[in-house]
CSV table of C-alpha atoms and ligand atoms in Angstrom, one decimal:
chain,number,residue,atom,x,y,z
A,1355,UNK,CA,-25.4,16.9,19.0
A,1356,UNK,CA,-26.2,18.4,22.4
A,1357,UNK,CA,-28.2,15.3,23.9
A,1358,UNK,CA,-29.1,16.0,27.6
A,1359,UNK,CA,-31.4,13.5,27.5
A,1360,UNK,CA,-29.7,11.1,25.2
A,1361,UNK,CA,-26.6,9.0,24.5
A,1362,UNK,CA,-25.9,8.4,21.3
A,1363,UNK,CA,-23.1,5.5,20.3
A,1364,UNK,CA,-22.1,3.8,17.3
A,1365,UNK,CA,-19.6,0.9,17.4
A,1366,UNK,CA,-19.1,-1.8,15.2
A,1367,UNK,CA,-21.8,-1.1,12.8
A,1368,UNK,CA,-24.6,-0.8,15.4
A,1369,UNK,CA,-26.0,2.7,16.5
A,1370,UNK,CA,-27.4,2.6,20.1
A,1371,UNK,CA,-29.9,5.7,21.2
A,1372,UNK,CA,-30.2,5.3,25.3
A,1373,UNK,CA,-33.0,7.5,26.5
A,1374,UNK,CA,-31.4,8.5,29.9
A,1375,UNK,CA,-33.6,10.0,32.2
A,1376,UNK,CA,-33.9,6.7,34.5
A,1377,UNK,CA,-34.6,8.8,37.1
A,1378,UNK,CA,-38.1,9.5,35.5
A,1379,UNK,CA,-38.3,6.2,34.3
A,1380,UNK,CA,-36.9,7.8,30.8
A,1381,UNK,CA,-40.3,9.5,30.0
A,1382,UNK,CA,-40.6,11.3,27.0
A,1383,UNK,CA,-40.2,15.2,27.5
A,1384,UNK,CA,-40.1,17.4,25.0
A,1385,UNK,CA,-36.2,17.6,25.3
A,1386,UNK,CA,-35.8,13.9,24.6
A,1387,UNK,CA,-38.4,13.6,21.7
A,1388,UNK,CA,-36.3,16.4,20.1
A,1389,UNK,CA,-33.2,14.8,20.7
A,1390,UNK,CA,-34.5,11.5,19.3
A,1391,UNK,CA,-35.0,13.5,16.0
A,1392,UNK,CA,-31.9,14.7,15.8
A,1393,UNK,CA,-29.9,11.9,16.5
A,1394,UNK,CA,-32.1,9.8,13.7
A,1395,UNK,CA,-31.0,12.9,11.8
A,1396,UNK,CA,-27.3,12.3,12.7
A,1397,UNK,CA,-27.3,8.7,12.3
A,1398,UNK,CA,-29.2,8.9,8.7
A,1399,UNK,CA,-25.9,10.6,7.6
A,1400,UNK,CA,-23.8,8.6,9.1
A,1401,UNK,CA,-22.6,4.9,6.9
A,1402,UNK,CA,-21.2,3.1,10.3
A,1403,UNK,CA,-24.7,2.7,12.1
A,1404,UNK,CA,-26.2,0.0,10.4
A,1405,UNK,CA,-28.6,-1.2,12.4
A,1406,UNK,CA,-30.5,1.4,15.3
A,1407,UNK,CA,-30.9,-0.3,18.8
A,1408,UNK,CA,-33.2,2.1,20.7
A,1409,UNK,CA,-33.4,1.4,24.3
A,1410,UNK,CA,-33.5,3.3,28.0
A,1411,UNK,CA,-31.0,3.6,30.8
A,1412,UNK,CA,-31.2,1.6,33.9
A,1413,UNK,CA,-33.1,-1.4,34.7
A,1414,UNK,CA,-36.6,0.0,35.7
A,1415,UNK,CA,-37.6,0.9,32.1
A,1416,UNK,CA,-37.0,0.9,29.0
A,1417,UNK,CA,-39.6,4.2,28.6
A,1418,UNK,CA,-42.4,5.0,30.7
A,1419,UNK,CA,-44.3,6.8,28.8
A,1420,UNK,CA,-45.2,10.8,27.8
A,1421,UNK,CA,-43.6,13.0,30.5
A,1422,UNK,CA,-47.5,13.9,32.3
A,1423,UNK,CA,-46.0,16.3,34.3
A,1424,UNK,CA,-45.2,18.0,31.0
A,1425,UNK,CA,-49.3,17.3,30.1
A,1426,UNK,CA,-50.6,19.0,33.2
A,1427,UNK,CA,-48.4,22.2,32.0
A,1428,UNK,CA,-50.1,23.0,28.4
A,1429,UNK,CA,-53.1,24.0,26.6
A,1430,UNK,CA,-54.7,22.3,24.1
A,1431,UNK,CA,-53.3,24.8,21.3
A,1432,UNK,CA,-49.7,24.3,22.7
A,1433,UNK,CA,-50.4,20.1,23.2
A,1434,UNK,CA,-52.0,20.2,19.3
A,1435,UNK,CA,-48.3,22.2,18.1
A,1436,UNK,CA,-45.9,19.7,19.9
A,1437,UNK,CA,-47.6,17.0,17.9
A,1438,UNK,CA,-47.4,18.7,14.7
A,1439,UNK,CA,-43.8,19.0,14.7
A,1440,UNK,CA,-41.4,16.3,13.6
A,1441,UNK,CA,-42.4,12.9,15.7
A,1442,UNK,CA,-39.9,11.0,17.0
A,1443,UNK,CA,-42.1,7.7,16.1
A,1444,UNK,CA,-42.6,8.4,12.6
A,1445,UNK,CA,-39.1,9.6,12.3
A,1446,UNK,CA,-37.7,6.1,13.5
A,1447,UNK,CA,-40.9,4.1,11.7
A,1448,UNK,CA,-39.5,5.5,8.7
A,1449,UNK,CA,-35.5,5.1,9.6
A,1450,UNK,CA,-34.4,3.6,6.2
A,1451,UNK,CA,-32.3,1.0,8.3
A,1452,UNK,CA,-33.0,-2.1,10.7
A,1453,UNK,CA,-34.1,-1.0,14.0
A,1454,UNK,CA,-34.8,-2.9,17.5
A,1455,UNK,CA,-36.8,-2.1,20.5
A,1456,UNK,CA,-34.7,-3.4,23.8
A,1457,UNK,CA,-36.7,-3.8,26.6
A,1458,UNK,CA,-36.4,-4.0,30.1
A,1459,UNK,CA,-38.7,-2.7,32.5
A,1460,UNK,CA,-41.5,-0.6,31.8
A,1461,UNK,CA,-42.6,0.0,28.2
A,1462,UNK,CA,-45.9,2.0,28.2
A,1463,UNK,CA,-47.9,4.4,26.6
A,1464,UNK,CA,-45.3,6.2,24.1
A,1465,UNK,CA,-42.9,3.9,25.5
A,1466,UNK,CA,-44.7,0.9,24.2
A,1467,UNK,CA,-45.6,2.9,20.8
A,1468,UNK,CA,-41.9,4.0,20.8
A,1469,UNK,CA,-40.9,0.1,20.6
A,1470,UNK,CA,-43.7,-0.2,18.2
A,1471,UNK,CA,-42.0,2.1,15.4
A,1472,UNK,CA,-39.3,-0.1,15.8
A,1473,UNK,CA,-39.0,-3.1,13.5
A,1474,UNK,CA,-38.1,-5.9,15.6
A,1475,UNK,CA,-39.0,-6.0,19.3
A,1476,UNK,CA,-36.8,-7.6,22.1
A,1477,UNK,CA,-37.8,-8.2,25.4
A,1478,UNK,CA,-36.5,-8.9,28.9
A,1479,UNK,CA,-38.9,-11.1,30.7
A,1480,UNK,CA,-39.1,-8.0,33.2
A,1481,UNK,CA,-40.6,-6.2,30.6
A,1482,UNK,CA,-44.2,-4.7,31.2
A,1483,UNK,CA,-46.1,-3.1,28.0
A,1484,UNK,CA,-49.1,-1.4,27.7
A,1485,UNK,CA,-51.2,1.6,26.5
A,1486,UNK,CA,-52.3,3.1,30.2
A,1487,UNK,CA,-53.2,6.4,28.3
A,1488,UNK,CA,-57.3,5.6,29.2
A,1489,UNK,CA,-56.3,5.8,33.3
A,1490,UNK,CA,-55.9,9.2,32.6
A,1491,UNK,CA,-58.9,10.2,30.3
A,1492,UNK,CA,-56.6,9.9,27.4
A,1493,UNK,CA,-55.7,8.0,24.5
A,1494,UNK,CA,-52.4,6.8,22.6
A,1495,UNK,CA,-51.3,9.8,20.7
A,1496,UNK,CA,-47.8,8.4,19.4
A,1497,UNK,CA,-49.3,5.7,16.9
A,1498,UNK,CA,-50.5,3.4,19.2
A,1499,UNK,CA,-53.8,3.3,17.5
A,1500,UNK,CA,-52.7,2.8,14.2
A,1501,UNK,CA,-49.6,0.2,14.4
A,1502,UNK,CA,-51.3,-2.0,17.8
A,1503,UNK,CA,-54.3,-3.4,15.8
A,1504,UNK,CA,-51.5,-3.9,12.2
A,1505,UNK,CA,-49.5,-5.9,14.4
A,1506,UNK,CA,-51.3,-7.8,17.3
A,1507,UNK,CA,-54.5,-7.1,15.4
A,1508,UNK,CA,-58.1,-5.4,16.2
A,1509,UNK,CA,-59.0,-6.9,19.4
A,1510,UNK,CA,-55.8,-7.6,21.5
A,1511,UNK,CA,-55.1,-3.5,20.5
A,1512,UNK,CA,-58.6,-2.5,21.8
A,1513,UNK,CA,-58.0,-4.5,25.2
A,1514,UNK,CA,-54.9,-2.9,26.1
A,1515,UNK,CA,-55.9,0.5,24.5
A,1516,UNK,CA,-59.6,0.0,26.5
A,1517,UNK,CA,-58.4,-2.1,29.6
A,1518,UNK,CA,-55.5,0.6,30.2
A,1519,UNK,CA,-53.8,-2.8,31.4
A,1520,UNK,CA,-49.7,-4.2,30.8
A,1521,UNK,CA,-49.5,-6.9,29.8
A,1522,UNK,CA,-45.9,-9.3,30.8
A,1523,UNK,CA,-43.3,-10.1,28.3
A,1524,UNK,CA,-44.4,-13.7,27.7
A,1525,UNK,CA,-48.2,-12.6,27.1
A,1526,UNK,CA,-46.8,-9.8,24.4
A,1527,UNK,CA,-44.9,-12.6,22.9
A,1528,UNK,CA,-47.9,-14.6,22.6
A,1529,UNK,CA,-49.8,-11.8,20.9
A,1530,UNK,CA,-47.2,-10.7,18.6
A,1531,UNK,CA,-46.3,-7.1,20.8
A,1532,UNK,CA,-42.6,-8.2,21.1
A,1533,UNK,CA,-41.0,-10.8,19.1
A,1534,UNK,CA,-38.1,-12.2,20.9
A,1535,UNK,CA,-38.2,-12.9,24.8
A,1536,UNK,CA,-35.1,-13.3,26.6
A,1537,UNK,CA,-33.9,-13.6,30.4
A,1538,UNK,CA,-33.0,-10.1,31.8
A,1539,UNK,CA,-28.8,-10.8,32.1
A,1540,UNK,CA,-29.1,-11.9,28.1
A,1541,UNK,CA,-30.6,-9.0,27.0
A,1542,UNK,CA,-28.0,-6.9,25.6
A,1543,UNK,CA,-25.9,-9.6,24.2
A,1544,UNK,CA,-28.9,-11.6,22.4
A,1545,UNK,CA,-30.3,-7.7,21.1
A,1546,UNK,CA,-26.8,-7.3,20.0
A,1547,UNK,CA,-25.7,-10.4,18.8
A,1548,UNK,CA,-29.4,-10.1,16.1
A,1549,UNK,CA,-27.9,-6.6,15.1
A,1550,UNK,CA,-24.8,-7.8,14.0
A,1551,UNK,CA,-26.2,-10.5,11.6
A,1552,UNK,CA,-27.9,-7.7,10.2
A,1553,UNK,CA,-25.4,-5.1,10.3
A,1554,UNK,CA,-22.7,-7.9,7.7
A,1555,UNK,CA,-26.1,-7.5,5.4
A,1556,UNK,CA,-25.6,-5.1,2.4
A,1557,UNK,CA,-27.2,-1.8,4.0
A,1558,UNK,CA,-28.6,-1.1,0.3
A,1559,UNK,CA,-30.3,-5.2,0.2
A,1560,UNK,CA,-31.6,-4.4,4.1
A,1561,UNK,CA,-33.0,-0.9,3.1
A,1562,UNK,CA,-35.0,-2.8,0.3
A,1563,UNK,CA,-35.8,-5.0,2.6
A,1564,UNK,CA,-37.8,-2.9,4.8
A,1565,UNK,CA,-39.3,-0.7,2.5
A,1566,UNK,CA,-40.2,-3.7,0.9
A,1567,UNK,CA,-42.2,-4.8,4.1
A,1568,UNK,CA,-43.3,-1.8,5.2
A,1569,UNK,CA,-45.3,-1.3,2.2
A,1570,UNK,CA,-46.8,-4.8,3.0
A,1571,UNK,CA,-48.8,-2.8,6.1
A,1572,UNK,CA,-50.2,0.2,3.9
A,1573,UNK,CA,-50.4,-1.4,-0.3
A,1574,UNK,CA,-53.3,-3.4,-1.3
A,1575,UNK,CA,-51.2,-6.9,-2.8
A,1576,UNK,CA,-51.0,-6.4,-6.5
A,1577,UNK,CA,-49.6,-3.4,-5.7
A,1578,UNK,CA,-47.1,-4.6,-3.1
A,1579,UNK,CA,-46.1,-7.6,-5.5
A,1580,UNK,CA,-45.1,-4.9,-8.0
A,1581,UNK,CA,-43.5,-2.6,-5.5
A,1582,UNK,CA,-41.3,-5.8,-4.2
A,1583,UNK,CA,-40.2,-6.5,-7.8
A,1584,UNK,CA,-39.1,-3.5,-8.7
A,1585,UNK,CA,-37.4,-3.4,-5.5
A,1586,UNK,CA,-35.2,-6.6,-6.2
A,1587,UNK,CA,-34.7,-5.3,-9.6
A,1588,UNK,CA,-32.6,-2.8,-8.3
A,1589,UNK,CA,-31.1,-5.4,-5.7
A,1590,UNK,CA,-30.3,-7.6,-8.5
A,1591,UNK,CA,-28.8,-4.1,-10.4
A,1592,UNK,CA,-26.5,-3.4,-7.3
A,1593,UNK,CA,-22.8,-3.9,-7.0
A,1594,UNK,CA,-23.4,-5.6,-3.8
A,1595,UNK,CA,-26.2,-8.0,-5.4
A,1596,UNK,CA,-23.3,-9.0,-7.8
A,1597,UNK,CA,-21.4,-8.9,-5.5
A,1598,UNK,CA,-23.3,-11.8,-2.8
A,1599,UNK,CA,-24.2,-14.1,-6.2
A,1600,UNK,CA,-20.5,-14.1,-6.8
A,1601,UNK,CA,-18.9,-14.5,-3.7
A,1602,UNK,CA,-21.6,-17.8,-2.9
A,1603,UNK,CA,-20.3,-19.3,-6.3
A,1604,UNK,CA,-16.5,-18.5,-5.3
A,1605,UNK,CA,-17.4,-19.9,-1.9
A,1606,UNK,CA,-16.1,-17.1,-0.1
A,1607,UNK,CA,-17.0,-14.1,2.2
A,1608,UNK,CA,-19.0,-11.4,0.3
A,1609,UNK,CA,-17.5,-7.4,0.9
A,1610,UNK,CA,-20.8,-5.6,0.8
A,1611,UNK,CA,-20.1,-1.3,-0.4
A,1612,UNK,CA,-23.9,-0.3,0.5
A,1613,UNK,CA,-23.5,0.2,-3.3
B,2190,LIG,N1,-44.2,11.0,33.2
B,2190,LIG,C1,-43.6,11.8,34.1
B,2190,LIG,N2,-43.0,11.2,35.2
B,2190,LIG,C2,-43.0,9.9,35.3
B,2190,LIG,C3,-43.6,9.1,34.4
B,2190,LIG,C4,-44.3,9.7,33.3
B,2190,LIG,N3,-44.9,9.0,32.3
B,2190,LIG,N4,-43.5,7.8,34.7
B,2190,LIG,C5,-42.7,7.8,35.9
B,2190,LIG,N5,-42.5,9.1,36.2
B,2190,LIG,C6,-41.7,9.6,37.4
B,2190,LIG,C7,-42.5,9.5,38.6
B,2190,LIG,O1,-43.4,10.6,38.7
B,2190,LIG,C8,-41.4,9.5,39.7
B,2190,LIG,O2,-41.0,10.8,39.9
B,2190,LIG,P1,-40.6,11.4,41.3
B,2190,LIG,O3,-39.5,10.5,41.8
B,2190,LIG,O4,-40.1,12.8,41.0
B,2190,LIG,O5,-41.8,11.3,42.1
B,2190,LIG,C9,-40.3,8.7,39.0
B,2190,LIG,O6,-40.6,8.7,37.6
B,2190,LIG,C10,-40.3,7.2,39.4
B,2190,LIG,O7,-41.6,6.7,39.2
B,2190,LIG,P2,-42.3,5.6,40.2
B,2190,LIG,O8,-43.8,5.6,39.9
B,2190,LIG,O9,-41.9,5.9,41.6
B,2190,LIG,O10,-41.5,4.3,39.7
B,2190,LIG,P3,-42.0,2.8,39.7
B,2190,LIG,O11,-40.8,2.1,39.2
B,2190,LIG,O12,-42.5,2.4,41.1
B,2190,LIG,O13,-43.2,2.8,38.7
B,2190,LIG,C11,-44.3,3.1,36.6
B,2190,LIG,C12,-43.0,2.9,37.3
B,2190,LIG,C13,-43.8,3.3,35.1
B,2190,LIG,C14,-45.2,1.9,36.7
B,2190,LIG,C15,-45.1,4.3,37.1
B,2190,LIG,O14,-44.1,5.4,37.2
B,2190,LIG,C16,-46.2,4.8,36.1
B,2190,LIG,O15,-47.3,4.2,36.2
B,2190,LIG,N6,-45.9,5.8,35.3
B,2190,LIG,C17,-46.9,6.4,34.4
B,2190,LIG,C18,-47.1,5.5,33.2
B,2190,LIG,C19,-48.1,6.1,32.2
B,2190,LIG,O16,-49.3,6.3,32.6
B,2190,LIG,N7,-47.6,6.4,31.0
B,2190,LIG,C20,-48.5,6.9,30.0
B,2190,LIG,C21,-48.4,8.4,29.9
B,2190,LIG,S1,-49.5,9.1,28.7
């Protein structure tokens, strides 16, 4: 894959993306938002990564934001064209498999709206999040407008968008910004241990899953009632549905295909 920026593992069913740039405090160049592309490319393709845990090297941050030095460098035309291209935030919003945030240090600006395109958000309680965009006569440009106010809803999203202000792990639990808050030293094993009760799931039954919620955020709720039946239709259709109902009644393990 050529990742310079990026390591890339899969073991055991679980994919892990590390932004590695600790040294920067793992902000987002243009280098690593390609990179983060590509690997959701590779991993897309690739049956053994289950689940996608997305987190940053070392224990200052998990990401710290949009590389600014890269900011200061462009014109408007050439800032306009890097956001046209593929985003890495839509890309892994739409990765048709679970995904988790891990946190630990710093998550702000497209840090924090990189953990928000994840699904499920897990937190060190050294974990600082926040959009500082406004200290800089900016404004979130990687979703933060759009999925802050769906999930912490419209007026915790306009005080950190407005206030420019982190907020601690504890406080973004209490809001709904990260769902699970753990101590530092427990952070990769808790994160890990959630991705493998997903990862024994049938991928099929947890990609249904998640489309299924996802079109919760954007379908009015007739619609979405529809969409979710069709959806276990095909669940129900599945060799692995048959194969759960089955395995329950014979009171044994299920072997899940994806299928
Ligand atoms: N873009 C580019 N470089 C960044 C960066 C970013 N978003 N965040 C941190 N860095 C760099 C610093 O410039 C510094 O580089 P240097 O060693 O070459 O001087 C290095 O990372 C370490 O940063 P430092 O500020 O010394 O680390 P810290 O642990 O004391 O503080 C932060 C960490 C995240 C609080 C602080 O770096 C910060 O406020 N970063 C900017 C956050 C931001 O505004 N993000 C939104 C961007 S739109």
């Amino acid at each position: 894959m050529g990742c310079e920026a990026l390591r890339v593992e899969v073991a055991d069913g679980i994919a892990t993306i590390t932004i590695d740039r600790p040294e920067k405090r793992n902000a987002l160049n243009a280098a690593v938002r390609r990179e983060i592309v590509e690997a959701l490319d590779a991993l897309r393709a690739d049956d053994a990564a289950r689940v996608l845990i997305v987190t940053g090297a070392g224990d200052r941050a998990f990401v710290a934001g949009a590389d600014i030095g890269e900011f200061a460098a462009r014109t408007p035309a050439e800032q306009r064209a890097s956001m046209q291209g593929r985003s890495p935030f839509e890309e892994l919003a739409a990765f048709p498999r679970p995904t988790l945030a891990m946190i630990r240090g710093y998550a702000l600006g497209g840090g924090c709206e990189l953990a928000l395109a994840c699904d499920i958000r897990v937190a060190a309680r050294s974990a600082r999040l926040g959009q500082p965009e406004i200290r800089l006569g900016l404004l979130p440009g990687g979703g933060g407008t759009q999925r802050l106010p769906r999930l912490v809803g419209y007026g915790q999203a306009l005080r950190l968008i407005l206030t420019g202000e982190p907020v601690d792990a504890e406080e973004a639990a209490r809001i709904g910004l990260v769902d699970i808050v753990v101590d530092d030293g427990e952070l990769g094993a808790r994160t890990r241990a959630l991705a493998e009760v997903m990862a024994a799931h049938s991928p099929l039954a947890l990609r249904l899953a998640k489309e299924g919620v996802r079109a919760a955020l954007e379908l009015p709720l007739g619609e979405g009632l529809r969409h979710e039946r069709e959806l276990f239709v095909t669940a129900f259709a599945s060799a692995d549905g048959m194969e759960g109902v089955r395995a329950f009644l014979e009171k044994r393990a299920p072997v899940f295909t994806g299928r």
